């Protein structure tokens, strides 16, 4: 118990044995350390024995880790923006900011490769701030050049949600960038909400007071507890790509998708389908009342200049 709150502690253990894994103290400890990191990667609260091939993996990882530390300072991170399209008007309703790492040797690295490392090392706090600031700047610039509000969605990872003062940093960044708070949507995942229920309710409520909206990302892959949907003051649901990928052919996923849309509407939530790639998927979603779609069918994530051009085209043609 700390200051009246209950905290749970778990242990991750790495094991290396003498003389199989090494015959000096330093190497034994180093190998135990590597095995311990593997135990954390595998979900924590467990043990792992050292295996020689972990070393290869860990050297690669160390290189990524130290590169990532410098990536923010060296301006190697970039945001791409993927349009979210309104089904009824056919117009762009907003953009989702997706981070990439422009690595000097390895080229463009997707977020799946480094967000987890950023999380484990705590670097996610500074990366997350940079993402939020850059996305808010883009929102401000777009609204100015187009003359109409443009929504921007920003992903938050679990660690950002738990450590640091997220509310303070969101508030500060909105003020500093001139971003229209009512156009900012923060995307969080189900598991994040479920692991920190009390904090989640408090934070989401405070975001709403700022005018910022909150979406549940990758909906349907986590707990999918319907009770929390009612309790949390969220604005929208993004149906996970895994359900969309084989509709309308797969009867189960088609039924699940339909059910999510109906349920969200009953709860007065906006529904967005992710990963829409084909006309068949698009038609199915439109016929079942899905509000917005996002996916390669309309556009891949684009570098800022191209995203700006697409926005201008969408707003000028159809306004
Ligand atoms: P997400 O938030 O669910 O983002 C959607 C992902 O699906 C993006 O991958 C996007 O490129 C991809 N996608 C969009 N449409 C299609 C489609 O039609 N077909 C297919 N196959 N894929 C599609 P990306 O950019 O690689 O991002 C992956 C994940 O990394 C994101 O999933 C998000 O969870 C995380 N992420 C991205 N940027 C950030 C960030 O700034 N902060 C944090 N914490 N996480 C981020
Ligand atoms: Mg997202
Ligand atoms: Mg998603």
Coordinates of C-alpha atoms and ligand atoms in Angstrom, one line a residue:
X1 CA 0.0 0.0 0.0
X2 CA 1.4 3.4 -1.0
X3 CA -0.4 6.5 0.1
X4 CA -3.6 4.5 0.5
X5 CA -3.4 3.0 -3.0
X6 CA -2.8 -0.7 -3.7
X7 CA 0.1 -1.5 -6.0
X8 CA 1.1 -4.9 -7.3
X9 CA 4.7 -6.0 -7.8
X10 CA 5.8 -8.8 -10.0
X11 CA 9.3 -10.2 -10.8
X12 CA 11.0 -11.1 -14.0
X13 CA 13.9 -13.5 -13.6
X14 CA 16.8 -14.4 -16.0
X15 CA 18.8 -17.5 -15.3
X16 CA 22.3 -18.3 -16.6
X17 CA 24.3 -21.3 -15.4
X18 CA 27.9 -22.0 -14.8
X19 CA 29.8 -23.4 -16.7
X20 CA 27.4 -23.9 -19.6
X21 CA 26.5 -20.3 -20.3
X22 CA 29.8 -18.7 -19.2
X23 CA 32.7 -19.3 -17.0
X24 CA 33.4 -15.9 -15.6
X25 CA 31.2 -13.8 -13.3
X26 CA 30.8 -10.8 -15.7
X27 CA 29.6 -12.9 -18.6
X28 CA 27.3 -14.9 -16.4
X29 CA 25.7 -11.8 -15.1
X30 CA 25.4 -10.3 -18.5
X31 CA 23.7 -13.4 -19.9
X32 CA 21.3 -13.5 -16.9
X33 CA 20.5 -9.9 -17.7
X34 CA 19.7 -10.8 -21.4
X35 CA 17.5 -13.7 -20.2
X36 CA 15.7 -11.3 -17.8
X37 CA 14.9 -8.9 -20.6
X38 CA 13.6 -11.8 -22.6
X39 CA 11.3 -12.7 -19.7
X40 CA 10.0 -9.1 -19.7
X41 CA 9.4 -9.2 -23.4
X42 CA 7.4 -12.4 -23.1
X43 CA 5.0 -10.7 -20.8
X44 CA 6.9 -10.3 -17.5
X45 CA 6.3 -12.1 -14.2
X46 CA 8.1 -15.2 -15.3
X47 CA 11.6 -16.6 -15.7
X48 CA 13.7 -17.5 -18.8
X49 CA 16.9 -19.5 -19.2
X50 CA 19.7 -17.9 -21.2
X51 CA 20.2 -19.2 -24.7
X52 CA 23.0 -18.2 -27.0
X53 CA 20.8 -17.0 -29.8
X54 CA 19.3 -14.4 -27.4
X55 CA 22.6 -12.6 -27.7
X56 CA 22.2 -11.9 -31.4
X57 CA 18.7 -10.6 -30.8
X58 CA 19.9 -8.5 -27.9
X59 CA 22.8 -6.9 -29.8
X60 CA 20.3 -5.8 -32.5
X61 CA 18.0 -4.6 -29.9
X62 CA 20.7 -2.6 -28.1
X63 CA 21.6 -0.9 -31.4
X64 CA 18.0 0.0 -32.0
X65 CA 17.6 1.2 -28.5
X66 CA 20.6 3.5 -28.5
X67 CA 19.7 4.8 -32.0
X68 CA 16.2 5.5 -30.8
X69 CA 17.6 7.6 -27.9
X70 CA 19.1 9.9 -30.4
X71 CA 16.3 9.8 -32.9
X72 CA 14.3 12.5 -31.3
X73 CA 17.2 14.9 -30.9
X74 CA 18.4 14.2 -34.5
X75 CA 14.9 14.8 -35.9
X76 CA 14.7 11.3 -37.3
X77 CA 11.1 10.8 -36.5
X78 CA 8.4 11.7 -39.0
X79 CA 4.7 11.6 -39.0
X80 CA 2.6 10.3 -41.8
X81 CA -1.1 11.0 -41.9
X82 CA -3.9 8.6 -43.0
X83 CA -7.2 10.1 -44.0
X84 CA -10.4 9.0 -42.2
X85 CA -13.4 9.4 -44.6
X86 CA -16.9 10.3 -43.7
X87 CA -19.3 7.7 -45.3
X88 CA -22.1 10.1 -45.9
X89 CA -20.3 13.1 -47.5
X90 CA -17.4 11.1 -49.0
X91 CA -15.2 13.9 -47.6
X92 CA -12.2 13.5 -45.4
X93 CA -13.3 13.8 -41.8
X94 CA -9.9 13.8 -40.3
X95 CA -6.4 12.4 -40.3
X96 CA -4.6 9.9 -38.1
X97 CA -1.0 10.7 -37.2
X98 CA 1.2 7.6 -37.5
X99 CA 4.8 7.8 -36.5
X100 CA 7.8 6.4 -38.5
X101 CA 11.5 6.4 -37.8
X102 CA 13.6 7.6 -40.7
X103 CA 16.7 5.6 -39.8
X104 CA 20.0 6.8 -41.4
X105 CA 21.0 3.3 -42.5
X106 CA 17.9 1.1 -42.2
X107 CA 15.5 3.5 -44.0
X108 CA 11.9 4.0 -42.9
X109 CA 11.1 1.9 -39.8
X110 CA 7.4 1.2 -39.0
X111 CA 6.1 1.9 -35.5
X112 CA 5.5 -1.7 -34.6
X113 CA 9.3 -2.2 -34.6
X114 CA 10.2 0.5 -32.2
X115 CA 7.1 1.6 -30.1
X116 CA 7.5 -1.4 -27.8
X117 CA 11.2 -0.6 -27.3
X118 CA 10.3 3.0 -26.6
X119 CA 7.8 1.8 -24.1
X120 CA 10.2 -0.5 -22.3
X121 CA 12.9 2.1 -22.1
X122 CA 10.6 5.0 -21.1
X123 CA 11.6 6.9 -24.3
X124 CA 7.9 6.8 -25.2
X125 CA 7.3 9.8 -23.1
X126 CA 9.5 12.1 -25.2
X127 CA 8.5 10.4 -28.4
X128 CA 4.9 10.8 -27.5
X129 CA 5.3 14.5 -26.7
X130 CA 7.0 15.0 -30.0
X131 CA 4.2 13.2 -31.9
X132 CA 1.5 15.1 -30.1
X133 CA 3.2 18.5 -30.7
X134 CA 3.9 17.8 -34.4
X135 CA 0.3 16.5 -35.0
X136 CA -1.1 19.6 -33.2
X137 CA 1.0 21.9 -35.3
X138 CA -0.3 20.2 -38.5
X139 CA -3.9 20.5 -37.2
X140 CA -3.4 24.2 -36.7
X141 CA -1.8 24.7 -40.1
X142 CA -4.5 22.8 -41.9
X143 CA -7.3 24.6 -40.2
X144 CA -5.7 27.9 -41.1
X145 CA -5.1 27.0 -44.8
X146 CA -8.5 25.3 -45.4
X147 CA -10.6 27.5 -43.3
X148 CA -12.5 24.6 -41.7
X149 CA -11.9 22.4 -38.7
X150 CA -9.9 19.2 -39.5
X151 CA -9.8 16.4 -36.9
X152 CA -6.5 14.9 -36.0
X153 CA -6.2 11.6 -34.2
X154 CA -3.1 10.8 -32.1
X155 CA -2.3 7.3 -30.7
X156 CA -1.4 7.0 -27.0
X157 CA 0.5 4.0 -25.7
X158 CA -0.1 2.5 -22.3
X159 CA 3.0 3.8 -20.7
X160 CA 2.3 7.4 -21.7
X161 CA -1.1 7.0 -20.0
X162 CA 0.4 5.7 -16.8
X163 CA 3.6 7.7 -16.2
X164 CA 4.3 11.4 -16.6
X165 CA 1.6 14.1 -16.4
X166 CA -0.3 13.4 -19.6
X167 CA -3.0 15.9 -18.9
X168 CA -0.5 18.7 -18.3
X169 CA 1.5 18.0 -21.4
X170 CA -1.7 17.7 -23.6
X171 CA -2.9 21.1 -22.2
X172 CA 0.4 22.8 -22.7
X173 CA 0.9 21.5 -26.2
X174 CA -2.6 22.6 -27.3
X175 CA -1.9 26.1 -26.0
X176 CA 1.6 26.3 -27.5
X177 CA 0.6 25.1 -31.0
X178 CA -2.8 26.8 -31.3
X179 CA -4.4 23.4 -32.1
X180 CA -8.2 23.4 -32.0
X181 CA -8.8 21.2 -29.0
X182 CA -12.2 20.1 -30.2
X183 CA -10.4 18.7 -33.3
X184 CA -8.0 16.6 -31.3
X185 CA -8.9 12.9 -30.8
X186 CA -6.7 10.7 -28.6
X187 CA -6.7 7.0 -29.4
X188 CA -6.3 4.5 -26.6
X189 CA -6.7 0.8 -26.5
X190 CA -9.1 -1.4 -24.5
X191 CA -6.4 -3.1 -22.5
X192 CA -5.0 0.3 -21.4
X193 CA -8.4 1.3 -20.1
X194 CA -9.0 -2.0 -18.4
X195 CA -5.7 -2.1 -16.6
X196 CA -6.1 1.4 -15.2
X197 CA -9.8 1.8 -14.8
X198 CA -9.8 4.5 -12.1
X199 CA -7.1 6.6 -13.8
X200 CA -8.7 6.1 -17.2
X201 CA -12.1 7.5 -16.1
X202 CA -10.5 10.5 -14.4
X203 CA -8.2 11.3 -17.3
X204 CA -10.8 10.8 -20.0
X205 CA -13.2 13.1 -18.1
X206 CA -10.5 15.7 -17.8
X207 CA -9.7 15.4 -21.6
X208 CA -13.3 16.0 -22.3
X209 CA -13.3 19.2 -20.2
X210 CA -10.5 20.4 -22.4
X211 CA -12.7 19.7 -25.4
X212 CA -10.5 16.8 -26.5
X213 CA -12.2 13.6 -27.6
X214 CA -11.2 10.0 -27.0
X215 CA -11.5 6.9 -29.2
X216 CA -11.0 3.3 -28.4
X217 CA -8.6 1.9 -31.0
X218 CA -8.4 -1.7 -32.2
X219 CA -11.8 -2.4 -30.7
X220 CA -12.8 -6.0 -30.4
X221 CA -9.3 -7.4 -29.8
X222 CA -9.1 -6.8 -26.1
X223 CA -11.5 -7.4 -23.3
X224 CA -14.4 -5.9 -25.2
X225 CA -16.2 -5.5 -21.9
X226 CA -19.5 -3.7 -22.7
X227 CA -19.8 -2.5 -19.1
X228 CA -16.8 -0.1 -19.4
X229 CA -18.0 1.3 -22.7
X230 CA -21.0 2.8 -20.8
X231 CA -18.8 4.0 -17.9
X232 CA -16.1 5.8 -19.9
X233 CA -17.0 9.1 -21.6
X234 CA -15.5 8.1 -24.9
X235 CA -16.6 9.5 -28.3
X236 CA -15.9 6.8 -30.8
X237 CA -14.9 3.2 -31.5
X238 CA -12.5 2.0 -34.2
X239 CA -13.3 -1.6 -35.2
X240 CA -10.1 -3.6 -35.5
X241 CA -8.8 -4.4 -38.9
X242 CA -8.9 -8.2 -38.2
X243 CA -12.7 -8.1 -38.4
X244 CA -12.8 -6.0 -41.5
X245 CA -10.2 -8.0 -43.5
X246 CA -12.6 -10.8 -44.7
X247 CA -16.0 -9.2 -44.7
X248 CA -18.5 -9.6 -46.2
X249 CA -17.3 -13.2 -47.1
X250 CA -16.7 -14.3 -43.5
X251 CA -20.1 -14.6 -41.9
X252 CA -18.8 -14.4 -38.3
X253 CA -16.8 -11.3 -38.8
X254 CA -19.6 -9.7 -40.8
X255 CA -22.0 -10.4 -37.9
X256 CA -19.5 -9.1 -35.3
X257 CA -18.9 -5.9 -37.4
X258 CA -22.7 -5.4 -37.7
X259 CA -23.1 -5.9 -34.0
X260 CA -20.4 -3.5 -33.0
X261 CA -21.9 -0.8 -35.3
X262 CA -25.4 -1.3 -33.8
X263 CA -24.1 -1.3 -30.2
X264 CA -21.9 1.8 -30.7
X265 CA -24.8 3.7 -32.2
X266 CA -27.1 2.7 -29.3
X267 CA -24.4 4.1 -27.0
X268 CA -24.2 7.3 -29.2
X269 CA -20.7 6.6 -30.3
X270 CA -19.2 7.2 -33.7
X271 CA -17.9 4.1 -35.4
X272 CA -14.8 4.0 -37.6
X273 CA -13.8 0.9 -39.6
X274 CA -10.0 0.4 -39.9
X275 CA -8.1 -1.4 -42.7
X276 CA -10.8 -1.0 -45.4
X277 CA -9.1 -2.2 -48.6
X278 CA -11.8 -3.2 -51.1
X279 CA -15.0 -1.9 -52.6
X280 CA -16.8 -4.9 -51.1
X281 CA -15.8 -4.0 -47.6
X282 CA -16.7 -0.4 -48.2
X283 CA -20.2 -1.2 -49.5
X284 CA -20.9 -3.6 -46.7
X285 CA -19.9 -1.0 -44.1
X286 CA -21.9 1.8 -45.8
X287 CA -25.0 -0.4 -46.0
X288 CA -24.7 -1.2 -42.3
X289 CA -24.4 2.4 -41.2
X290 CA -20.7 2.6 -40.3
X291 CA -19.9 6.3 -39.9
X292 CA -16.3 6.5 -41.1
X293 CA -13.7 4.4 -42.8
X294 CA -10.0 4.4 -42.9
X295 CA -7.8 2.2 -45.1
X296 CA -5.8 1.7 -48.2
X297 CA -9.1 1.7 -50.2
X298 CA -9.1 5.4 -49.8
X299 CA -5.5 6.2 -49.1
X300 CA -2.4 4.9 -47.4
X301 CA -0.7 7.0 -44.7
X302 CA 0.9 10.0 -46.5
X303 CA 3.8 12.3 -45.8
X304 CA 2.7 15.7 -44.6
X305 CA 2.9 17.5 -47.9
X306 CA 0.8 14.9 -49.7
X307 CA -1.7 14.8 -46.9
X308 CA -2.1 18.6 -47.1
X309 CA -2.6 18.4 -50.8
X310 CA -5.2 15.7 -50.4
X311 CA -7.1 17.7 -47.7
X312 CA -7.1 20.8 -49.9
X313 CA -8.5 18.8 -52.8
X314 CA -11.2 17.1 -50.7
X315 CA -12.4 20.3 -49.1
X316 CA -12.2 22.5 -52.2
X317 CA -14.0 20.0 -54.4
X318 CA -16.8 19.2 -52.2
X319 CA -17.5 22.3 -50.0
Ligands
LIG1 P1 -3.3 1.8 -35.4 O1 -3.4 3.0 -34.6 O2 -4.4 0.8 -35.3 O3 -3.0 2.3 -36.9 C1 -3.5 1.7 -38.0 C2 -2.4 0.9 -38.7 O4 -3.0 0.2 -39.8 C3 -1.3 1.7 -39.4 O5 -0.1 1.0 -39.3 C4 -1.8 1.8 -40.8 O6 -0.8 2.1 -41.7 C5 -2.4 0.5 -41.0 N1 -3.4 0.5 -42.1 C6 -4.3 1.4 -42.4 N2 -5.1 1.1 -43.4 C7 -4.8 -0.2 -43.7 C8 -5.3 -1.1 -44.7 O7 -6.2 -0.8 -45.4 N3 -4.7 -2.3 -44.7 C9 -3.7 -2.7 -43.9 N4 -3.1 -3.9 -44.0 N5 -3.1 -1.8 -43.0 C10 -3.7 -0.6 -42.9 P2 1.2 1.6 -38.8 O8 1.3 3.0 -39.3 O9 2.3 0.7 -39.1 O10 1.0 1.7 -37.2 C11 0.9 0.5 -36.5 C12 0.5 0.8 -35.0 O11 1.6 1.5 -34.4 C13 -0.7 1.7 -34.9 O12 -1.9 1.0 -35.1 C14 -0.5 2.3 -33.5 O13 -1.0 1.4 -32.6 C15 1.0 2.3 -33.4 N6 1.4 3.7 -33.6 C16 1.6 4.4 -34.7 N7 1.9 5.7 -34.5 C17 2.0 5.8 -33.1 C18 2.3 6.9 -32.2 O14 2.6 8.0 -32.6 N8 2.3 6.6 -30.9 C19 1.9 5.4 -30.4 N9 1.9 5.2 -29.1 N10 1.6 4.4 -31.2 C20 1.7 4.6 -32.5
LIG2 MG1 -4.7 4.3 -34.1
LIG3 MG1 -6.1 0.4 -34.9

